XYZ file of C-alpha atoms in Angstrom:
576
model
C 73.250 143.728 70.974
C 75.746 141.044 70.100
C 78.109 142.367 72.647
C 75.519 142.344 75.358
C 74.409 138.739 74.504
C 78.142 137.586 74.608
C 78.644 139.130 78.052
C 75.436 137.387 79.376
C 76.594 134.098 78.023
C 80.068 134.520 79.484
C 78.641 135.512 82.797
C 76.384 132.389 82.796
C 79.361 130.049 81.900
C 81.468 131.623 84.643
C 78.744 131.177 87.305
C 78.273 127.416 86.281
C 81.981 126.926 86.813
C 82.511 128.865 90.018
C 79.141 128.159 91.671
C 77.782 124.844 90.240
C 74.657 124.888 92.482
C 73.128 128.041 91.036
C 69.839 127.838 89.199
C 71.509 128.252 85.855
C 73.031 124.855 86.170
C 69.789 122.924 87.082
C 67.516 121.343 84.440
C 64.231 123.125 84.530
C 62.450 120.144 82.944
C 63.190 116.518 82.306
C 63.679 113.234 84.024
C 66.462 114.355 86.371
C 65.174 118.011 87.202
C 64.432 117.165 90.846
C 67.981 115.841 91.732
C 70.264 118.141 93.437
C 73.385 119.355 91.497
C 76.670 117.891 92.518
C 78.970 120.272 94.214
C 82.668 120.373 93.351
C 85.206 119.548 95.933
C 86.458 122.483 97.889
C 90.040 123.460 97.842
C 91.215 120.786 95.303
C 94.726 121.796 94.291
C 95.296 123.187 90.797
C 99.089 122.908 90.761
C 101.697 120.467 91.856
C 103.375 120.936 95.288
C 106.632 122.504 94.046
C 107.997 122.686 97.603
C 109.411 119.254 96.759
C 111.468 120.828 93.985
C 114.427 123.163 94.359
C 117.282 124.528 92.261
C 120.154 123.517 94.570
C 122.941 121.471 93.152
C 122.246 117.775 93.709
C 124.807 116.160 96.054
C 123.036 112.774 96.044
C 121.450 111.531 92.849
C 119.418 108.477 92.400
C 118.495 107.197 88.917
C 115.975 104.417 88.949
C 115.376 102.513 85.719
C 112.368 100.236 85.325
C 113.423 98.274 82.432
C 110.461 97.918 80.092
C 108.298 100.022 82.458
C 106.296 102.206 80.058
C 102.992 103.826 80.997
C 100.993 100.668 81.002
C 102.636 98.624 83.659
C 102.587 101.558 85.981
C 98.887 102.064 85.310
C 98.112 98.270 85.639
C 99.903 98.197 88.926
C 97.964 101.208 90.305
C 94.570 99.744 89.075
C 95.502 96.331 90.606
C 96.075 97.989 93.876
C 92.614 99.694 93.706
C 89.264 98.360 95.111
C 88.807 94.746 94.226
C 85.240 95.377 93.176
C 86.171 97.946 90.457
C 85.254 95.656 87.751
C 82.323 94.885 85.334
C 80.943 98.336 86.159
C 79.722 97.073 89.542
C 82.180 98.829 91.827
C 84.626 101.535 92.366
C 87.369 102.136 89.819
C 89.992 104.101 91.767
C 93.730 103.816 91.100
C 96.131 103.803 93.919
C 99.062 105.928 92.812
C 102.594 104.389 93.243
C 104.961 106.428 95.288
C 106.969 107.630 92.248
C 103.942 108.630 90.317
C 103.256 111.150 93.062
C 106.581 112.964 92.256
C 105.745 116.683 91.504
C 107.572 116.627 88.121
C 106.709 114.382 85.304
C 108.045 114.428 81.733
C 108.109 112.219 78.604
C 111.322 110.976 76.838
C 111.520 109.437 73.389
C 113.362 105.995 73.630
C 114.196 105.394 69.898
C 117.722 104.352 68.943
C 119.920 105.994 66.243
C 119.006 103.315 63.769
C 115.630 101.760 65.055
C 112.380 103.091 66.135
C 111.802 100.019 68.242
C 114.851 100.259 70.556
C 116.897 97.980 72.736
C 118.241 98.430 76.164
C 121.910 98.875 75.160
C 121.295 101.921 73.035
C 118.735 103.437 75.287
C 120.771 103.025 78.466
C 123.725 104.539 76.607
C 121.424 107.413 75.527
C 120.193 108.443 78.921
C 123.344 107.309 80.727
C 125.841 108.913 78.325
C 123.813 111.487 76.455
C 124.586 110.023 72.902
C 122.325 108.306 70.413
C 123.836 105.109 69.234
C 122.775 101.895 67.306
C 120.875 99.123 68.812
C 122.935 96.446 70.644
C 125.947 98.720 70.970
C 127.103 99.974 74.381
C 129.042 103.236 74.766
C 130.296 103.461 71.091
C 129.116 105.937 68.578
C 127.748 104.759 65.145
C 130.549 103.285 63.160
C 132.521 102.723 66.374
C 134.316 106.041 65.929
C 134.122 107.278 69.444
C 133.652 105.997 72.897
C 131.196 107.747 75.286
C 131.609 108.655 78.959
C 128.668 108.036 81.367
C 127.187 110.307 83.813
C 128.365 107.757 86.500
C 132.000 108.179 85.236
C 131.676 111.893 85.214
C 130.282 111.893 88.663
C 133.250 109.795 89.846
C 135.699 112.207 88.205
C 134.022 114.937 90.163
C 134.727 113.098 93.472
C 131.385 111.340 94.039
C 130.984 107.676 95.055
C 129.178 105.638 92.554
C 126.810 102.672 92.958
C 125.341 100.388 90.147
C 122.459 98.079 91.074
C 120.220 95.689 89.103
C 118.014 92.751 89.682
C 119.484 91.048 86.601
C 123.133 90.505 85.680
C 125.454 93.322 86.436
C 126.984 92.995 82.989
C 123.655 93.100 81.326
C 122.944 96.001 78.903
C 121.440 98.644 81.138
C 124.058 98.511 83.987
C 126.773 98.033 81.572
C 126.017 101.230 79.781
C 127.326 103.178 82.882
C 130.796 101.810 82.839
C 131.359 99.978 79.584
C 132.170 100.457 75.870
C 131.705 97.392 73.697
C 130.519 96.712 70.126
C 127.745 94.250 71.164
C 125.766 93.911 74.401
C 126.471 90.148 74.312
C 130.203 90.567 74.909
C 129.512 89.717 78.565
C 133.120 88.815 79.484
C 134.576 92.020 78.033
C 131.926 94.056 79.805
C 132.723 92.171 83.070
C 136.449 93.037 82.657
C 135.597 96.734 82.248
C 133.324 96.504 85.364
C 136.263 95.242 87.299
C 138.345 98.200 86.067
C 135.559 100.837 86.710
C 136.692 101.510 90.255
C 133.119 102.199 91.135
C 132.358 101.884 94.794
C 129.373 99.590 95.055
C 127.860 97.007 92.684
C 124.902 94.880 93.921
C 122.028 92.635 92.810
C 122.342 89.937 90.155
C 125.427 87.828 89.344
C 127.467 88.063 86.195
C 126.725 86.349 82.859
C 129.613 84.442 81.088
C 131.774 84.537 84.145
C 134.587 82.391 82.524
C 134.197 83.693 79.007
C 135.013 80.848 76.630
C 135.358 78.599 79.643
C 139.117 79.026 79.954
C 139.336 82.632 81.103
C 139.729 83.942 84.630
C 136.444 83.873 86.480
C 134.993 87.391 86.650
C 134.499 87.132 90.394
C 138.285 86.485 90.779
C 138.974 89.470 88.453
C 136.788 91.695 90.598
C 138.748 90.630 93.701
C 142.079 91.050 91.872
C 140.980 94.651 91.289
C 140.320 95.351 94.955
C 136.603 94.428 95.317
C 135.063 92.384 98.101
C 132.718 89.817 96.480
C 130.022 89.381 99.105
C 128.066 86.595 97.557
C 126.413 85.306 100.725
C 123.745 86.785 102.990
C 126.172 86.740 105.878
C 128.841 88.616 103.897
C 126.178 91.092 102.641
C 125.020 91.861 106.164
C 128.628 92.509 107.210
C 129.227 95.288 104.503
C 129.789 98.751 105.991
C 131.035 102.094 104.708
C 134.545 100.872 105.737
C 134.470 97.857 103.656
C 135.998 99.442 100.574
C 134.909 98.567 97.112
C 132.118 96.025 97.086
C 130.287 93.743 94.634
C 127.389 92.057 96.433
C 125.465 89.520 94.285
C 122.538 87.649 95.730
C 123.367 84.093 96.744
C 123.062 81.947 93.651
C 121.063 79.440 95.588
C 118.261 82.023 95.984
C 118.193 82.733 92.234
C 116.011 80.742 89.767
C 118.280 81.118 86.825
C 121.609 81.376 88.745
C 122.248 84.903 87.645
C 119.322 87.239 88.525
C 117.408 88.105 91.585
C 114.129 86.358 92.152
C 110.745 87.754 90.862
C 108.720 89.364 93.683
C 106.047 86.735 92.936
C 108.512 83.878 93.585
C 110.365 85.352 96.528
C 109.831 83.966 100.016
C 109.514 86.248 103.032
C 113.034 87.295 104.308
C 114.898 86.645 101.034
C 116.862 89.632 99.760
C 115.143 92.264 97.559
C 116.096 95.357 95.670
C 115.173 97.637 98.494
C 117.765 95.847 100.636
C 120.385 96.458 97.981
C 119.538 100.204 97.842
C 119.623 100.607 101.602
C 123.050 98.926 101.793
C 124.250 101.192 98.855
C 123.213 104.330 100.801
C 125.108 103.013 103.846
C 128.216 102.589 101.807
C 128.164 105.583 99.598
C 126.745 108.357 101.784
C 129.806 108.910 103.874
C 131.439 110.559 100.893
C 131.578 114.405 101.540
C 131.090 114.975 97.791
C 128.082 112.811 97.704
C 127.090 109.935 95.392
C 125.361 108.813 92.105
C 123.420 105.605 92.302
C 121.810 103.870 89.370
C 119.365 101.166 90.245
C 117.617 98.986 87.573
C 114.590 96.749 88.096
C 115.437 94.593 85.116
C 112.838 91.840 85.336
C 109.811 94.070 84.766
C 111.051 93.808 81.080
C 111.713 89.955 81.348
C 108.190 89.437 82.558
C 106.680 91.422 79.828
C 108.796 89.645 77.134
C 107.140 86.521 78.420
C 103.656 88.240 78.300
C 103.377 87.525 82.107
C 101.033 90.213 83.323
C 100.634 89.092 86.941
C 104.370 88.895 87.412
C 104.976 92.247 85.704
C 102.508 94.102 87.802
C 104.004 92.666 91.039
C 107.508 93.638 89.889
C 106.379 97.229 89.342
C 104.879 97.220 92.838
C 108.058 95.748 94.275
C 110.132 98.345 92.459
C 108.424 101.126 94.453
C 109.664 99.593 97.616
C 113.249 100.168 96.472
C 112.383 103.621 95.430
C 110.775 104.314 98.817
C 114.307 103.767 100.423
C 115.521 106.651 98.331
C 112.382 108.745 99.099
C 113.102 108.318 102.751
C 116.644 109.444 102.222
C 115.313 112.448 100.322
C 113.188 113.484 103.302
C 116.280 113.406 105.511
C 118.235 115.479 102.919
C 115.614 117.401 100.942
C 117.836 120.257 99.770
C 120.371 118.348 97.939
C 118.901 114.981 96.852
C 117.520 114.334 93.354
C 115.473 111.193 92.434
C 114.581 110.394 88.885
C 112.606 107.389 87.871
C 112.154 106.378 84.099
C 112.306 103.482 81.840
C 114.542 102.557 78.834
C 111.569 101.483 76.685
C 108.194 99.823 76.870
C 107.940 95.963 76.374
C 105.423 93.511 75.094
C 102.947 95.929 73.584
C 101.358 95.746 76.971
C 97.804 97.074 77.061
C 94.959 97.324 79.588
C 91.700 96.156 77.881
C 90.960 93.624 75.282
C 88.117 92.523 73.098
C 87.220 89.578 75.283
C 86.542 91.527 78.404
C 85.392 94.699 76.593
C 85.086 97.618 79.093
C 85.213 95.340 82.100
C 88.408 94.623 84.159
C 89.076 91.800 86.554
C 92.539 92.644 88.006
C 91.829 90.650 91.219
C 92.139 87.438 88.994
C 95.910 87.966 88.786
C 96.212 86.704 92.301
C 95.336 83.260 90.974
C 98.840 83.066 89.622
C 101.214 81.630 92.187
C 104.581 81.619 90.345
C 106.282 83.443 87.410
C 106.504 82.013 83.968
C 110.156 81.486 84.822
C 109.449 79.189 87.694
C 106.538 77.446 85.863
C 109.088 76.279 83.216
C 110.708 74.341 85.993
C 107.588 72.876 87.283
C 106.682 71.631 83.812
C 110.123 70.148 83.269
C 109.897 68.371 86.631
C 106.442 66.942 85.906
C 107.550 65.726 82.441
C 110.606 64.090 83.853
C 108.594 62.252 86.483
C 105.930 61.206 83.684
C 107.337 61.300 80.134
C 103.964 59.981 78.916
C 102.032 62.754 80.686
C 98.861 63.819 78.978
C 97.249 67.311 79.125
C 94.497 65.858 81.395
C 97.379 64.616 83.712
C 98.833 68.209 83.786
C 95.568 70.083 84.148
C 95.666 70.039 87.931
C 99.090 71.727 87.972
C 97.687 74.458 85.776
C 94.755 74.909 88.123
C 97.067 75.068 91.110
C 99.363 77.714 89.710
C 96.935 79.767 87.553
C 93.574 79.142 89.060
C 92.042 77.757 85.722
C 88.864 75.653 85.979
C 88.473 72.990 83.399
C 85.420 71.374 81.935
C 86.644 68.808 79.398
C 83.145 67.956 78.277
C 82.286 71.525 77.139
C 81.945 72.253 73.497
C 81.985 75.685 71.847
C 78.525 76.946 70.826
C 78.098 79.251 67.848
C 75.500 81.840 69.045
C 73.743 84.779 67.507
C 74.521 88.241 68.816
C 71.103 88.212 70.706
C 71.782 84.760 72.248
C 75.262 85.813 73.264
C 73.899 88.861 75.039
C 71.349 86.664 76.818
C 73.957 84.181 77.819
C 76.194 86.823 79.148
C 73.806 87.823 81.868
C 74.184 84.218 83.357
C 76.573 83.823 86.171
C 79.740 82.034 85.055
C 83.009 81.562 86.864
C 85.501 83.919 85.280
C 88.315 81.365 85.681
C 86.429 78.770 83.595
C 88.533 77.762 80.561
C 86.401 77.887 77.447
C 86.567 75.308 74.663
C 88.609 77.769 72.498
C 90.988 78.450 75.396
C 91.318 74.694 76.151
C 92.423 73.968 72.667
C 94.965 76.871 72.878
C 96.391 75.401 76.029
C 96.377 71.711 74.818
C 98.282 72.828 71.696
C 100.866 74.678 73.770
C 101.189 71.616 76.110
C 101.866 69.421 73.188
C 104.450 71.773 71.682
C 106.124 71.940 75.051
C 106.779 68.210 75.270
C 108.767 68.301 71.988
C 112.444 69.075 71.716
C 113.031 72.749 70.876
C 114.295 71.964 67.474
C 111.164 69.877 66.598
C 108.563 72.591 67.636
C 106.420 74.327 65.104
C 108.091 77.403 63.470
C 104.761 78.588 61.858
C 104.036 82.202 61.665
C 101.251 81.861 64.247
C 103.457 80.116 66.723
C 106.358 82.622 66.409
C 103.923 85.405 66.822
C 102.746 83.935 70.107
C 106.388 83.452 71.407
C 106.280 79.701 71.265
C 109.889 79.568 69.830
C 111.313 82.035 72.408
C 109.491 80.740 75.500
C 108.092 77.352 76.778
C 104.776 77.388 74.975
C 102.673 76.087 77.955
C 104.167 78.663 80.198
C 103.716 81.757 78.090
C 100.293 80.484 76.925
C 99.109 80.090 80.557
C 100.439 83.470 81.753
C 99.024 85.265 78.782
C 95.593 83.571 79.154
C 95.277 84.580 82.791
C 96.354 88.223 81.812
C 93.565 88.180 79.146
C 90.980 86.978 81.617
C 91.973 89.847 83.998
C 91.564 92.398 81.116
C 95.066 92.831 80.018
C 96.699 92.053 76.709
C 100.090 91.746 74.841
C 100.894 92.260 71.240
C 104.537 91.224 71.076
C 107.191 89.369 72.988
C 109.593 92.250 71.947
C 109.919 95.879 72.657
C 107.785 98.853 71.537
C 108.874 102.508 71.034
C 106.150 104.835 72.471
C 107.341 107.624 74.766
C 108.015 106.701 78.384
C 107.422 108.856 81.462
C 110.152 110.412 83.678
C 109.296 111.178 87.293
C 111.512 113.600 89.354
C 111.623 115.021 92.884
C 114.287 117.211 94.647
C 117.255 119.213 93.582
C 117.066 120.061 89.880
C 113.914 118.101 89.428
C 112.252 120.992 87.440
C 114.441 120.180 84.416
C 112.692 116.871 83.940
C 109.357 118.414 83.008
C 108.417 118.408 79.390
C 108.852 116.353 76.281
C 112.367 115.445 75.365
C 114.801 112.897 73.888
C 116.285 110.208 76.019
C 119.699 111.676 75.686
C 118.438 114.746 77.552
C 118.136 112.748 80.693
C 121.964 112.510 80.868
C 122.302 116.264 80.234
C 119.820 117.085 82.966
C 121.405 114.692 85.473
C 124.810 116.334 84.751
C 123.330 119.767 85.082
C 121.737 118.874 88.367
C 125.187 117.698 89.703
C 126.752 120.998 88.470
C 128.572 119.153 85.701
C 126.989 120.789 82.649
C 125.932 124.244 82.182
C 123.355 123.822 79.505
C 122.242 126.223 76.618
C 119.393 128.463 75.531
C 116.020 127.205 76.546
C 114.184 129.308 73.964
C 112.587 127.319 70.980
C 111.552 128.328 67.601
C 107.977 129.157 66.803
C 105.776 125.954 67.210
C 104.279 124.795 63.833
C 102.651 121.937 62.231
C 105.016 119.094 61.537
C 105.295 117.741 57.972
C 106.669 114.544 56.527
C 110.575 114.287 56.841
C 112.120 114.297 53.384
C 115.773 114.789 54.093
C 115.903 118.179 52.660
C 115.750 119.694 56.172
C 119.030 118.184 56.961
C 120.580 119.749 53.801
C 119.225 123.221 54.691
C 120.482 122.921 58.242
C 123.978 121.871 57.126
C 124.232 124.730 54.484
C 123.071 127.157 57.306
C 125.695 125.746 59.655
C 128.388 125.990 56.982
C 127.362 129.594 56.150
C 127.482 130.495 59.772
C 130.934 128.880 60.192
C 132.186 130.733 57.150
C 130.892 134.126 58.498
C 132.622 133.418 61.857
C 135.973 132.614 60.096
C 135.740 135.791 58.054
C 135.017 137.966 61.189
C 137.847 136.260 62.949
C 140.274 136.873 60.071
C 139.242 140.595 59.880
């Protein structure tokens, strides 16, 4: 009897899945009984298209690093690109996948450092670029500085491949430095620059160099690059003239085009026709692809991280979207060379505690409001400085039109905050209000940030609240304005520092299958080397999966004893 009943229930369940319009799936009674049952989409794929993956050795390898690009900035960019009316429950919420999130293989890597759960770019870049966990702020040296590491780029060079290192920030910054440098601290910019000049890599491009003259008396790093055989193409004309016959090249963008004199412009600040990361990748392919042994190219979009540090949601979203343009150049190359090209896209760590959704907007999102922001926080710093220089006695009311122009804020200086009951608030919520209207609470927040910004840095408040809001790290009025607009759009930040949650790895092409799964950031290096035929790998079988308990330290002792015992047995057998 029970067996018969079970078979009947199973049959019913199967019918409801396979043929959702059968009578079993329709309510016989109730409010919605007369409505037709939705039919499932025919032919929806249930697996990835693995025709875009092969097991060939990768001749051409692209590694793209979105610094600070965890899951959230990617999702925020895809939602921003969706229908404008997908907000407040009154439209269509439909993400528009970025090109790399359409790659057939997606994995997760753990970004923690050897000594910190919340990591930094130096150690994370060394991990996935060199295959070794190291301490925060260190580049290419193991804990205790007992050994130096060798990067996948250096190994690729030894194997005969050409090598390119690109970044939108300084080329002696932490992430690019991890592929050619070994230093005790990431801030040793001059030492890193010296090692860059000695790397003999074929192509560097993007940002300038930090600390070019060291203590001010040392040889300019640009001159050092030239002394080591590099062409320094630091004008647009010289960049355009670069060819595969040019020899070793370092191509920084013109400093006149850079806001801070060292990095490439944010996408939100860039005028049409000014150089972007996609241009740098395209030129890199032109320079590197003539090598019969192929190439390894690492490309970093470093200012995704910078914008998130500044809690600048609009700028971060547009940096991610711009990043896919650079990745598309590699994707186009992949389609021309599908059998021996590998593209991997990942991040070193998330930044800013970036989230989608906040208590003020609830379940509603207004991503289209991000278009009200006209410049990055970085450029707005300069706008404020210029306005203050022109009018040292400037009041907040004097400055409010500048905020409106650059962030779209609408001000009502006569408004006062009303304390409402929950019922009154619900009734008021139904009324039409402009989403860009600055509330009395927000007005006070901006006014305070403005007042702090007028003070010399050393005189600004160092209260816990102000430190938490990043007012010591950034110009208060700039970060407060960018963060307020992000909040109105339905985004939020919890820190001006990094966070340690796992980050995605996207892969397509030769050897891409290895990047599926959940692994440590050091495994990215092993997998890249294996894809190039430079590492054989080991046994893929794992122990029986079990519930994880709290780490006590006893596990390491047991493991060490087992290792010592195994070594002793091997020695005995060898002696016999």
